[in-house]
Coordinates of C-alpha atoms in Angstrom, one line a residue:
X20 CA -40.7 36.9 130.0
X21 CA -40.9 39.2 133.0
X22 CA -37.9 41.1 134.2
X23 CA -36.2 41.0 130.8
X24 CA -35.1 37.4 131.3
X25 CA -34.7 35.7 127.9
X26 CA -34.7 32.0 127.3
X27 CA -31.3 30.4 127.0
X28 CA -29.7 30.4 123.6
X29 CA -31.4 33.7 122.6
X30 CA -29.6 35.5 119.8
X31 CA -30.3 39.0 121.0
X32 CA -27.8 40.5 123.4
X33 CA -28.3 43.5 125.6
X34 CA -25.8 46.4 125.4
X35 CA -24.3 45.4 128.8
X36 CA -23.7 41.8 127.6
X37 CA -22.1 43.0 124.4
X38 CA -19.8 45.3 126.4
X39 CA -18.9 42.5 128.9
X40 CA -18.0 40.1 126.0
X41 CA -16.0 42.9 124.3
X42 CA -14.0 43.6 127.5
X43 CA -13.4 39.9 128.1
X44 CA -12.0 39.5 124.6
X45 CA -9.8 42.6 125.0
X46 CA -8.4 41.3 128.3
X47 CA -7.3 37.9 126.9
X48 CA -3.8 38.0 125.5
X49 CA -3.8 38.1 121.7
X50 CA -1.2 36.1 119.8
X51 CA 1.6 38.2 118.3
X52 CA 1.0 39.4 114.8
X53 CA 3.4 37.6 112.5
X54 CA 4.5 39.4 109.3
X55 CA 5.9 37.4 106.5
X56 CA 9.2 38.7 105.2
X57 CA 8.8 40.0 101.7
X58 CA 10.1 37.7 98.9
X59 CA 12.7 39.1 96.6
X60 CA 11.5 40.1 93.3
X61 CA 11.5 37.4 90.7
X62 CA 14.3 37.7 88.2
X63 CA 14.6 36.0 84.9
X64 CA 17.3 33.4 84.2
X65 CA 19.1 35.8 81.9
X66 CA 19.0 38.6 84.6
X67 CA 20.4 36.1 87.2
X68 CA 23.1 35.1 84.8
X69 CA 24.1 38.7 84.1
X70 CA 24.1 39.4 87.9
X71 CA 26.3 36.4 88.5
X72 CA 28.7 37.5 85.8
X73 CA 29.0 41.0 87.3
X74 CA 29.7 39.5 90.7
X75 CA 32.4 37.2 89.2
X76 CA 34.1 40.2 87.6
X77 CA 33.9 42.1 91.0
X78 CA 35.5 39.1 92.8
X79 CA 38.2 38.8 90.1
X80 CA 39.0 42.5 90.7
X81 CA 39.1 42.0 94.5
X82 CA 41.4 39.0 94.0
X83 CA 43.8 41.0 91.9
X84 CA 43.9 43.8 94.6
X85 CA 44.5 41.2 97.3
X86 CA 47.2 39.5 95.3
X87 CA 49.0 42.8 94.8
X88 CA 48.8 43.5 98.5
X89 CA 50.4 40.2 99.4
X90 CA 53.8 40.5 100.9
X91 CA 56.7 39.1 98.8
X92 CA 57.2 36.3 101.3
X93 CA 53.7 34.9 100.6
X94 CA 53.9 35.0 96.8
X95 CA 54.7 31.3 96.6
X96 CA 52.0 30.3 99.1
X97 CA 48.8 28.3 98.3
X98 CA 46.8 31.5 98.8
X99 CA 48.8 33.3 96.2
X100 CA 48.4 30.4 93.7
X101 CA 44.6 30.4 94.3
X102 CA 44.4 34.1 93.8
X103 CA 46.5 33.9 90.6
X104 CA 44.2 31.2 89.3
X105 CA 41.2 33.5 89.9
X106 CA 42.9 36.4 88.2
X107 CA 43.8 34.2 85.2
X108 CA 40.2 33.1 84.6
X109 CA 38.9 34.3 81.2
X110 CA 35.6 35.8 82.2
X111 CA 35.1 37.4 78.8
X112 CA 34.7 34.0 77.3
X113 CA 32.2 33.1 80.0
X114 CA 30.3 36.4 79.4
X115 CA 30.0 35.5 75.7
X116 CA 27.9 32.4 76.6
X117 CA 24.1 33.0 76.4
X118 CA 22.2 30.9 78.8
X119 CA 19.4 28.8 77.4
X120 CA 15.8 30.0 77.7
X121 CA 13.9 28.1 80.2
X122 CA 10.4 26.6 80.3
X123 CA 8.6 29.8 79.2
X124 CA 9.3 31.8 82.3
X125 CA 12.3 33.7 81.0

């Protein structure tokens, strides 16, 4: 093999060939890196139940504040009736309910 010519399909690359391939790869546009959004931490059914109850209590408090802020002329409106129904909910009875355990994951 005079002149450093190798037969086609040879596995050995010269340094110049490796650099040329490296530069060719670097010049081709790379697809953008996609990062998966992180999943929220798993919560047990009882934790989700307690979180939902806390949110319901917060909504009931907001409804009471909104009802108090309603002008007197709107006290007989459908909005006032809906707010009053939310305020009248007995969430303490709902909080006393214990959710069933589920499928060995809770």
